[in-house]
Amino acid sequence: MEGKVKNAFFSSLLAVFLCVNTASGDPFQFQTHTLVLRSLPHTPPTLAWPESETKGSEPDSSTNLSFQLHHIDSLSFNKTPEQLFHLRLQRDSARVKTFTSIVSAALNKTQVPGSGSGFSSSVISGLAQGSGEYFTRLGVGTPPRYVYMVLDTGSDVIWLQCAPCKKCYSQTDPVFDPSKSKSFAGIPCGSPLCRRLDSPGCNQKNACQYEVSYGDGSFTSGDFSTETLTFRRTAVSRVALGCGHDNEGLFVGAAGLLGLGRGGFSFPSQTGNRFNQKFSYCLVDRTASAKPSSVVFGDLAISRTARFTPLLKNPKLDTFYYVELLGISVGGAPVRGISASLFRLDPTGNGGIIIDSGTSVTRLTRPAYVALRNAFRVGAAHLKRAPEFSLFDTCFDLSGLTEVKVPTVVLHFRGADVSLPAANYLIPVDTSGSFCFAFAGTMSGLSIIGNIQQQGFRVVYDLAGSRVGFAPRGCA
Protein backbone atom coordinates (compact mmCIF):
# COMPACT_ATOMS: atom_id res chain seq x y z
CA MET A 1 0.00 0.00 0.00
CA GLU A 2 2.83 2.37 0.93
CA GLY A 3 4.47 1.79 -2.47
CA LYS A 4 1.24 2.61 -4.31
CA VAL A 5 0.84 5.85 -2.36
CA LYS A 6 4.46 6.77 -3.08
CA ASN A 7 4.10 6.08 -6.82
CA ALA A 8 0.86 8.05 -6.94
CA PHE A 9 2.61 10.95 -5.20
CA PHE A 10 5.46 11.03 -7.71
CA SER A 11 3.00 10.65 -10.62
CA SER A 12 1.08 13.68 -9.40
CA LEU A 13 4.36 15.60 -9.02
CA LEU A 14 5.27 14.71 -12.60
CA ALA A 15 1.85 15.90 -13.80
CA VAL A 16 2.35 19.22 -12.00
CA PHE A 17 5.88 19.46 -13.43
CA LEU A 18 4.58 18.95 -16.98
CA CYS A 19 1.69 21.34 -16.44
CA VAL A 20 3.84 24.12 -15.01
CA ASN A 21 6.23 23.85 -17.93
CA THR A 22 3.55 24.02 -20.63
CA ALA A 23 3.89 27.16 -22.73
CA SER A 24 1.72 28.87 -25.36
CA GLY A 25 -1.03 26.30 -24.95
CA ASP A 26 1.08 23.56 -26.53
CA PRO A 27 1.55 20.36 -24.52
CA PHE A 28 5.06 20.15 -23.08
CA GLN A 29 7.07 17.28 -24.51
CA PHE A 30 9.05 15.80 -21.63
CA GLN A 31 12.46 14.86 -23.07
CA THR A 32 14.29 11.64 -22.18
CA HIS A 33 17.50 9.80 -23.00
CA THR A 34 17.89 6.04 -23.18
CA LEU A 35 20.50 4.83 -20.72
CA VAL A 36 22.10 1.50 -21.64
CA LEU A 37 22.99 -0.08 -18.31
CA ARG A 38 26.59 -1.10 -17.75
CA SER A 39 28.36 -2.14 -14.59
CA LEU A 40 31.43 -0.60 -12.95
CA PRO A 41 34.48 -1.02 -15.21
CA HIS A 42 37.10 -3.67 -14.54
CA THR A 43 40.61 -2.25 -14.68
CA PRO A 44 42.63 -3.60 -17.64
CA PRO A 45 45.50 -5.83 -16.45
CA THR A 46 48.21 -4.18 -18.53
CA LEU A 47 48.98 -0.76 -19.99
CA ALA A 48 50.50 -0.22 -23.43
CA TRP A 49 52.43 2.95 -24.16
CA PRO A 50 53.62 2.74 -27.78
CA GLU A 51 54.21 6.47 -27.95
CA SER A 52 56.89 6.38 -25.26
CA GLU A 53 58.43 2.93 -25.27
CA THR A 54 58.88 2.34 -28.99
CA LYS A 55 59.98 4.39 -31.95
CA GLY A 56 56.91 5.73 -33.67
CA SER A 57 56.49 6.45 -37.34
CA GLU A 58 54.79 9.82 -36.88
CA PRO A 59 56.95 12.86 -37.72
CA ASP A 60 57.92 15.25 -35.00
CA SER A 61 55.74 18.37 -34.93
CA SER A 62 56.83 21.70 -33.54
CA THR A 63 53.34 23.20 -33.18
CA ASN A 64 51.10 20.23 -32.29
CA LEU A 65 51.39 17.50 -29.70
CA SER A 66 49.12 14.59 -28.75
CA PHE A 67 49.38 11.74 -26.27
CA GLN A 68 47.31 9.20 -24.36
CA LEU A 69 45.73 9.46 -20.93
CA HIS A 70 44.72 6.61 -18.63
CA HIS A 71 42.66 6.65 -15.46
CA ILE A 72 44.57 6.42 -12.20
CA ASP A 73 42.69 3.19 -11.33
CA SER A 74 44.92 1.46 -13.88
CA LEU A 75 47.82 1.81 -11.44
CA SER A 76 45.85 0.04 -8.69
CA PHE A 77 46.13 -3.73 -8.61
CA ASN A 78 44.24 -6.52 -6.81
CA LYS A 79 41.20 -4.33 -6.08
CA THR A 80 37.58 -5.00 -6.98
CA PRO A 81 35.54 -2.49 -9.03
CA GLU A 82 33.64 -1.55 -5.87
CA GLN A 83 36.87 -0.91 -3.95
CA LEU A 84 38.22 1.27 -6.76
CA PHE A 85 35.00 3.27 -6.87
CA HIS A 86 35.08 3.87 -3.10
CA LEU A 87 38.69 5.05 -3.38
CA ARG A 88 37.70 7.39 -6.20
CA LEU A 89 35.00 8.96 -4.06
CA GLN A 90 37.46 9.33 -1.17
CA ARG A 91 39.94 11.11 -3.44
CA ASP A 92 37.11 13.27 -4.72
CA SER A 93 36.07 14.35 -1.25
CA ALA A 94 39.67 15.21 -0.30
CA ARG A 95 40.14 17.18 -3.50
CA VAL A 96 37.03 19.29 -3.00
CA LYS A 97 38.14 20.10 0.56
CA THR A 98 41.55 21.11 -0.79
CA PHE A 99 39.97 23.40 -3.39
CA THR A 100 37.98 25.05 -0.61
CA SER A 101 41.25 25.59 1.30
CA ILE A 102 42.93 27.00 -1.82
CA VAL A 103 40.17 29.54 -2.40
CA SER A 104 40.01 30.48 1.28
CA ALA A 105 43.78 30.95 1.42
CA ALA A 106 43.74 33.09 -1.74
CA LEU A 107 40.92 35.30 -0.47
CA ASN A 108 42.54 35.71 2.94
CA LYS A 109 46.08 35.84 1.54
CA THR A 110 47.22 33.12 3.92
CA GLN A 111 49.20 29.97 3.32
CA VAL A 112 47.39 26.63 3.19
CA PRO A 113 48.20 24.65 6.36
CA GLY A 114 50.61 21.78 5.96
CA SER A 115 53.64 23.60 4.61
CA GLY A 116 56.87 22.05 5.75
CA SER A 117 58.85 25.29 5.67
CA GLY A 118 58.50 29.04 5.40
CA PHE A 119 57.94 29.38 1.67
CA SER A 120 55.47 28.18 -0.93
CA SER A 121 54.91 28.30 -4.67
CA SER A 122 52.83 31.13 -6.12
CA VAL A 123 49.96 28.71 -6.75
CA ILE A 124 49.03 25.92 -4.36
CA SER A 125 48.29 22.71 -6.21
CA GLY A 126 45.00 20.86 -6.14
CA LEU A 127 46.48 17.37 -5.83
CA ALA A 128 45.40 16.06 -2.44
CA GLN A 129 45.69 12.42 -1.42
CA GLY A 130 46.31 11.24 -4.96
CA SER A 131 43.52 13.21 -6.54
CA GLY A 132 44.12 13.99 -10.18
CA GLU A 133 42.47 10.95 -11.75
CA TYR A 134 44.26 10.84 -15.15
CA PHE A 135 47.90 10.19 -15.96
CA THR A 136 50.22 9.78 -18.93
CA ARG A 137 53.72 8.46 -19.53
CA LEU A 138 56.41 10.86 -20.61
CA GLY A 139 60.16 11.14 -20.81
CA VAL A 140 62.09 13.34 -18.39
CA GLY A 141 65.65 14.51 -19.08
CA THR A 142 68.28 13.68 -21.71
CA PRO A 143 68.33 10.82 -22.46
CA PRO A 144 64.63 10.59 -21.48
CA ARG A 145 63.67 8.43 -18.51
CA TYR A 146 60.02 7.44 -18.78
CA VAL A 147 57.71 7.93 -15.81
CA TYR A 148 54.00 8.19 -15.07
CA MET A 149 52.76 11.74 -14.45
CA VAL A 150 49.29 12.85 -13.35
CA LEU A 151 47.73 15.59 -15.48
CA ASP A 152 45.60 18.07 -13.56
CA THR A 153 43.71 21.20 -14.61
CA GLY A 154 43.42 22.18 -10.94
CA SER A 155 47.21 22.53 -10.49
CA ASP A 156 49.95 24.72 -11.92
CA VAL A 157 53.43 23.79 -10.74
CA ILE A 158 54.99 20.81 -12.55
CA TRP A 159 57.00 18.55 -10.26
CA LEU A 160 58.37 15.03 -9.89
CA GLN A 161 60.26 13.07 -7.27
CA CYS A 162 64.03 13.32 -7.58
CA ALA A 163 67.05 11.51 -6.20
CA PRO A 164 68.56 11.80 -3.70
CA CYS A 165 65.38 11.43 -1.64
CA LYS A 166 65.10 12.90 1.82
CA LYS A 167 61.66 11.31 1.74
CA CYS A 168 59.90 9.85 -1.31
CA TYR A 169 56.64 7.91 -1.56
CA SER A 170 56.47 4.67 -3.58
CA GLN A 171 56.21 5.08 -7.35
CA THR A 172 56.01 2.58 -10.21
CA ASP A 173 59.25 3.63 -11.96
CA PRO A 174 62.70 4.38 -10.54
CA VAL A 175 62.97 7.86 -9.01
CA PHE A 176 64.41 10.36 -11.51
CA ASP A 177 68.09 11.12 -10.98
CA PRO A 178 68.93 14.63 -12.32
CA SER A 179 72.67 13.91 -12.21
CA LYS A 180 72.16 11.47 -15.12
CA SER A 181 70.46 14.04 -17.37
CA LYS A 182 72.41 16.30 -19.74
CA SER A 183 69.57 18.82 -19.94
CA PHE A 184 68.84 19.33 -16.23
CA ALA A 185 69.66 22.82 -14.96
CA GLY A 186 69.11 24.40 -11.57
CA ILE A 187 67.58 27.88 -11.35
CA PRO A 188 69.68 30.50 -9.50
CA CYS A 189 68.03 32.32 -6.59
CA GLY A 190 68.21 35.70 -8.29
CA SER A 191 66.66 34.63 -11.61
CA PRO A 192 63.25 36.00 -12.76
CA LEU A 193 61.78 32.48 -12.62
CA CYS A 194 62.72 32.08 -8.98
CA ARG A 195 61.45 35.54 -8.08
CA ARG A 196 58.03 34.63 -9.49
CA LEU A 197 57.52 32.25 -6.55
CA ASP A 198 55.66 34.03 -3.75
CA SER A 199 58.36 33.35 -1.17
CA PRO A 200 61.20 31.50 -2.88
CA GLY A 201 63.65 29.52 -0.84
CA CYS A 202 67.38 29.57 -1.38
CA ASN A 203 69.90 26.96 -0.32
CA GLN A 204 73.61 27.31 0.47
CA LYS A 205 74.51 26.71 -3.19
CA ASN A 206 72.39 29.71 -4.31
CA ALA A 207 69.87 27.30 -5.92
CA CYS A 208 66.19 28.25 -6.00
CA GLN A 209 63.98 26.11 -3.79
CA TYR A 210 60.24 25.46 -4.22
CA GLU A 211 57.47 23.99 -2.12
CA VAL A 212 53.93 23.01 -3.08
CA SER A 213 51.54 22.54 -0.14
CA TYR A 214 48.22 20.75 0.01
CA GLY A 215 45.10 21.22 2.08
CA ASP A 216 45.49 17.79 3.70
CA GLY A 217 48.92 18.60 5.14
CA SER A 218 51.05 16.88 2.48
CA PHE A 219 53.67 18.69 0.43
CA THR A 220 56.54 18.40 -2.04
CA SER A 221 59.72 20.48 -1.88
CA GLY A 222 63.13 20.58 -3.48
CA ASP A 223 65.05 22.29 -6.29
CA PHE A 224 63.26 24.57 -8.75
CA SER A 225 64.87 23.73 -12.07
CA THR A 226 64.46 23.41 -15.83
CA GLU A 227 64.38 20.15 -17.74
CA THR A 228 63.37 18.61 -21.09
CA LEU A 229 60.09 16.67 -21.28
CA THR A 230 59.50 14.24 -24.15
CA PHE A 231 56.01 13.33 -25.40
CA ARG A 232 55.98 10.62 -28.07
CA ARG A 233 58.67 11.99 -30.41
CA THR A 234 58.28 15.64 -29.43
CA ALA A 235 60.78 17.10 -26.96
CA VAL A 236 59.90 20.29 -25.06
CA SER A 237 63.00 21.90 -23.59
CA ARG A 238 63.58 24.22 -20.63
CA VAL A 239 60.35 23.45 -18.79
CA ALA A 240 60.43 24.93 -15.28
CA LEU A 241 59.58 22.25 -12.74
CA GLY A 242 60.08 21.20 -9.16
CA CYS A 243 62.62 18.43 -8.55
CA GLY A 244 61.27 17.13 -5.26
CA HIS A 245 63.60 15.59 -2.69
CA ASP A 246 61.05 15.66 0.14
CA ASN A 247 57.57 14.48 -0.88
CA GLU A 248 55.21 13.60 1.93
CA GLY A 249 51.64 12.37 2.06
CA LEU A 250 51.15 12.01 -1.68
CA PHE A 251 49.71 9.14 -3.67
CA VAL A 252 51.40 5.91 -4.66
CA GLY A 253 52.23 5.12 -8.29
CA ALA A 254 52.94 8.17 -10.44
CA ALA A 255 56.22 10.08 -10.25
CA GLY A 256 54.68 13.52 -10.05
CA LEU A 257 52.33 15.99 -11.65
CA LEU A 258 52.00 17.89 -14.93
CA GLY A 259 49.95 20.97 -14.06
CA LEU A 260 47.45 22.07 -16.71
CA GLY A 261 46.03 24.98 -14.70
CA ARG A 262 45.79 28.60 -15.76
CA GLY A 263 48.66 29.95 -13.68
CA GLY A 264 52.04 31.02 -15.01
CA PHE A 265 53.97 27.86 -14.06
CA SER A 266 51.57 25.38 -15.70
CA PHE A 267 52.54 23.43 -18.80
CA PRO A 268 50.03 25.25 -21.08
CA SER A 269 51.29 28.64 -19.85
CA GLN A 270 54.97 27.76 -20.22
CA THR A 271 54.51 26.33 -23.73
CA GLY A 272 51.93 28.87 -24.89
CA ASN A 273 54.06 30.32 -27.68
CA ARG A 274 54.90 26.91 -29.12
CA PHE A 275 51.38 25.46 -29.03
CA ASN A 276 49.47 28.73 -29.63
CA GLN A 277 47.92 28.64 -26.14
CA LYS A 278 45.54 25.84 -27.06
CA PHE A 279 44.95 22.35 -25.67
CA SER A 280 42.09 19.91 -25.32
CA TYR A 281 41.32 16.52 -23.84
CA CYS A 282 38.66 13.87 -24.24
CA LEU A 283 37.93 11.54 -21.32
CA VAL A 284 36.33 8.24 -22.34
CA ASP A 285 33.47 6.61 -20.46
CA ARG A 286 35.30 3.64 -18.98
CA THR A 287 32.08 1.63 -18.59
CA ALA A 288 31.60 1.75 -22.36
CA SER A 289 35.11 1.74 -23.85
CA ALA A 290 38.52 0.29 -23.06
CA LYS A 291 40.40 2.73 -25.29
CA PRO A 292 42.49 5.45 -23.66
CA SER A 293 41.59 9.10 -23.26
CA SER A 294 43.67 11.68 -25.10
CA VAL A 295 45.23 15.14 -24.90
CA VAL A 296 46.10 17.44 -27.83
CA PHE A 297 48.18 20.65 -27.74
CA GLY A 298 48.27 23.18 -30.57
CA ASP A 299 45.81 24.30 -33.26
CA LEU A 300 44.66 20.69 -33.78
CA ALA A 301 43.21 20.84 -30.26
CA ILE A 302 40.34 23.02 -31.52
CA SER A 303 37.32 20.97 -32.58
CA ARG A 304 35.08 22.37 -35.32
CA THR A 305 31.97 21.16 -33.50
CA ALA A 306 32.86 22.72 -30.15
CA ARG A 307 30.51 25.24 -28.59
CA PHE A 308 32.38 27.85 -26.59
CA THR A 309 31.76 29.77 -23.41
CA PRO A 310 33.99 32.63 -22.18
CA LEU A 311 36.54 32.08 -19.42
CA LEU A 312 36.23 34.33 -16.40
CA LYS A 313 39.10 35.64 -14.26
CA ASN A 314 39.24 35.30 -10.51
CA PRO A 315 41.14 38.39 -9.34
CA LYS A 316 42.58 36.48 -6.37
CA LEU A 317 43.43 33.11 -7.96
CA ASP A 318 44.98 32.27 -11.34
CA THR A 319 44.83 28.47 -11.29
CA PHE A 320 41.21 27.56 -11.99
CA TYR A 321 39.16 27.73 -15.20
CA TYR A 322 36.06 29.71 -14.25
CA VAL A 323 33.02 29.77 -16.54
CA GLU A 324 29.52 31.25 -16.37
CA LEU A 325 26.65 28.78 -15.84
CA LEU A 326 23.28 30.43 -16.47
CA GLY A 327 20.96 27.52 -15.65
CA ILE A 328 20.17 23.81 -16.00
CA SER A 329 17.29 22.06 -17.76
CA VAL A 330 15.78 18.68 -16.87
CA GLY A 331 13.47 16.91 -19.31
CA GLY A 332 13.65 19.89 -21.64
CA ALA A 333 12.45 22.49 -19.13
CA PRO A 334 14.54 24.97 -17.10
CA VAL A 335 14.83 23.96 -13.46
CA ARG A 336 13.08 26.50 -11.27
CA GLY A 337 15.27 27.72 -8.46
CA ILE A 338 18.48 27.60 -10.51
CA SER A 339 19.74 30.95 -11.77
CA ALA A 340 23.05 32.46 -12.83
CA SER A 341 23.28 34.26 -9.48
CA LEU A 342 23.94 30.94 -7.69
CA PHE A 343 27.17 30.48 -9.70
CA ARG A 344 28.32 34.09 -9.92
CA LEU A 345 32.00 34.86 -9.33
CA ASP A 346 31.93 38.08 -7.33
CA PRO A 347 34.56 40.85 -7.53
CA THR A 348 36.23 39.66 -4.32
CA GLY A 349 36.90 36.17 -5.79
CA ASN A 350 34.12 34.35 -3.94
CA GLY A 351 31.74 31.87 -5.58
CA GLY A 352 31.88 30.90 -9.23
CA ILE A 353 31.99 27.57 -11.05
CA ILE A 354 35.08 25.90 -12.54
CA ILE A 355 35.81 23.14 -15.05
CA ASP A 356 38.14 20.53 -13.51
CA SER A 357 39.55 17.27 -14.88
CA GLY A 358 40.57 15.91 -11.48
CA THR A 359 37.22 16.15 -9.68
CA SER A 360 34.95 13.25 -10.59
CA VAL A 361 31.49 14.26 -9.32
CA THR A 362 30.08 17.67 -10.20
CA ARG A 363 29.50 19.78 -7.08
CA LEU A 364 26.83 22.48 -7.17
CA THR A 365 26.19 25.03 -4.48
CA ARG A 366 23.53 23.53 -2.22
CA PRO A 367 20.40 25.45 -3.37
CA ALA A 368 21.16 24.68 -7.01
CA TYR A 369 21.81 21.02 -6.28
CA VAL A 370 18.57 20.57 -4.33
CA ALA A 371 16.53 22.13 -7.14
CA LEU A 372 18.26 19.95 -9.76
CA ARG A 373 17.92 16.78 -7.71
CA ASN A 374 14.23 17.35 -7.04
CA ALA A 375 13.50 17.99 -10.71
CA PHE A 376 15.35 14.81 -11.68
CA ARG A 377 13.54 12.75 -9.04
CA VAL A 378 10.20 13.88 -10.45
CA GLY A 379 11.25 12.98 -14.00
CA ALA A 380 12.60 9.61 -12.85
CA ALA A 381 9.63 8.75 -10.64
CA HIS A 382 9.00 5.59 -12.71
CA LEU A 383 12.34 4.09 -11.61
CA LYS A 384 12.66 1.96 -8.47
CA ARG A 385 14.49 3.88 -5.76
CA ALA A 386 17.48 2.47 -3.87
CA PRO A 387 19.17 3.56 -0.61
CA GLU A 388 21.58 6.49 -0.55
CA PHE A 389 25.18 5.66 -1.43
CA SER A 390 28.15 7.61 -0.07
CA LEU A 391 27.68 11.27 -1.13
CA PHE A 392 24.80 10.36 -3.50
CA ASP A 393 21.30 10.88 -2.12
CA THR A 394 19.35 9.91 -5.26
CA CYS A 395 19.88 6.28 -6.27
CA PHE A 396 17.92 3.63 -8.16
CA ASP A 397 17.71 -0.15 -8.23
CA LEU A 398 17.96 -1.03 -11.92
CA SER A 399 18.94 -4.67 -11.44
CA GLY A 400 17.59 -7.04 -14.09
CA LEU A 401 17.16 -4.24 -16.66
CA THR A 402 19.24 -3.61 -19.79
CA GLU A 403 18.16 -0.03 -20.49
CA VAL A 404 15.91 2.68 -19.03
CA LYS A 405 14.47 6.06 -20.01
CA VAL A 406 15.79 8.96 -17.94
CA PRO A 407 15.15 12.72 -18.09
CA THR A 408 17.55 14.77 -20.20
CA VAL A 409 19.96 17.12 -18.40
CA VAL A 410 21.35 20.20 -20.18
CA LEU A 411 23.89 22.64 -18.75
CA HIS A 412 23.32 26.18 -20.05
CA PHE A 413 26.63 28.02 -20.15
CA ARG A 414 26.82 31.51 -21.59
CA GLY A 415 26.94 30.88 -25.35
CA ALA A 416 26.96 27.08 -25.07
CA ASP A 417 24.23 24.59 -24.20
CA VAL A 418 25.80 21.24 -23.24
CA SER A 419 23.40 18.28 -23.40
CA LEU A 420 24.80 15.50 -21.24
CA PRO A 421 24.57 11.84 -22.32
CA ALA A 422 22.59 9.80 -19.79
CA ALA A 423 25.73 7.89 -18.74
CA ASN A 424 27.25 11.22 -17.62
CA TYR A 425 24.75 11.70 -14.80
CA LEU A 426 23.28 8.32 -13.87
CA ILE A 427 26.22 6.06 -13.04
CA PRO A 428 26.77 2.55 -11.64
CA VAL A 429 28.03 2.43 -8.05
CA ASP A 430 28.33 -1.35 -7.70
CA THR A 431 28.06 -4.53 -9.77
CA SER A 432 24.53 -5.31 -8.56
CA GLY A 433 22.49 -2.83 -10.58
CA SER A 434 22.55 0.21 -8.29
CA PHE A 435 22.81 3.54 -10.13
CA CYS A 436 23.04 7.04 -8.63
CA PHE A 437 22.50 10.60 -9.83
CA ALA A 438 26.11 11.78 -10.21
CA PHE A 439 25.81 15.30 -8.81
CA ALA A 440 26.33 16.46 -5.24
CA GLY A 441 25.74 19.57 -3.21
CA THR A 442 28.40 21.67 -1.54
CA MET A 443 28.21 24.19 1.28
CA SER A 444 31.19 25.97 -0.29
CA GLY A 445 30.54 28.87 -2.63
CA LEU A 446 32.68 27.19 -5.29
CA SER A 447 30.89 24.88 -7.73
CA ILE A 448 32.83 22.37 -9.88
CA ILE A 449 32.02 20.64 -13.19
CA GLY A 450 33.66 17.23 -12.74
CA ASN A 451 35.06 14.66 -15.15
CA ILE A 452 32.06 12.28 -15.06
CA GLN A 453 29.98 15.02 -16.66
CA GLN A 454 32.80 15.76 -19.14
CA GLN A 455 33.05 12.16 -20.43
CA GLY A 456 32.89 11.81 -24.20
CA PHE A 457 33.24 15.55 -24.85
CA ARG A 458 36.38 17.06 -26.28
CA VAL A 459 36.91 19.87 -23.80
CA VAL A 460 38.81 22.62 -25.59
CA TYR A 461 40.87 25.23 -23.74
CA ASP A 462 41.51 28.14 -26.11
CA LEU A 463 43.54 30.33 -23.80
CA ALA A 464 44.41 32.75 -26.60
CA GLY A 465 40.70 33.39 -27.06
CA SER A 466 39.96 33.13 -23.30
CA ARG A 467 37.26 30.52 -23.83
CA VAL A 468 36.42 26.86 -23.17
CA GLY A 469 34.53 24.68 -25.66
CA PHE A 470 32.64 21.38 -25.55
CA ALA A 471 32.47 19.08 -28.59
CA PRO A 472 30.17 16.03 -28.20
CA ARG A 473 31.45 12.61 -29.27
CA GLY A 474 34.97 14.07 -29.25
CA CYS A 475 36.97 10.93 -28.35
CA ALA A 476 36.86 9.38 -31.84
Coordinates of C-alpha atoms in Angstrom, one line a residue, residues 99 103 107 312-315 320-325 339-355 362-366 368 413 442 444-449:
F99 CA 40.0 23.4 -3.4
V103 CA 40.2 29.5 -2.4
L107 CA 40.9 35.3 -0.5
L312 CA 36.2 34.3 -16.4
K313 CA 39.1 35.6 -14.3
N314 CA 39.2 35.3 -10.5
P315 CA 41.1 38.4 -9.3
F320 CA 41.2 27.6 -12.0
Y321 CA 39.2 27.7 -15.2
Y322 CA 36.1 29.7 -14.3
V323 CA 33.0 29.8 -16.5
E324 CA 29.5 31.2 -16.4
L325 CA 26.7 28.8 -15.8
S339 CA 19.7 30.9 -11.8
A340 CA 23.0 32.5 -12.8
S341 CA 23.3 34.3 -9.5
L342 CA 23.9 30.9 -7.7
F343 CA 27.2 30.5 -9.7
R344 CA 28.3 34.1 -9.9
L345 CA 32.0 34.9 -9.3
D346 CA 31.9 38.1 -7.3
P347 CA 34.6 40.8 -7.5
T348 CA 36.2 39.7 -4.3
G349 CA 36.9 36.2 -5.8
N350 CA 34.1 34.3 -3.9
G351 CA 31.7 31.9 -5.6
G352 CA 31.9 30.9 -9.2
I353 CA 32.0 27.6 -11.0
I354 CA 35.1 25.9 -12.5
I355 CA 35.8 23.1 -15.1
T362 CA 30.1 17.7 -10.2
R363 CA 29.5 19.8 -7.1
L364 CA 26.8 22.5 -7.2
T365 CA 26.2 25.0 -4.5
R366 CA 23.5 23.5 -2.2
A368 CA 21.2 24.7 -7.0
F413 CA 26.6 28.0 -20.1
T442 CA 28.4 21.7 -1.5
S444 CA 31.2 26.0 -0.3
G445 CA 30.5 28.9 -2.6
L446 CA 32.7 27.2 -5.3
S447 CA 30.9 24.9 -7.7
I448 CA 32.8 22.4 -9.9
I449 CA 32.0 20.6 -13.2

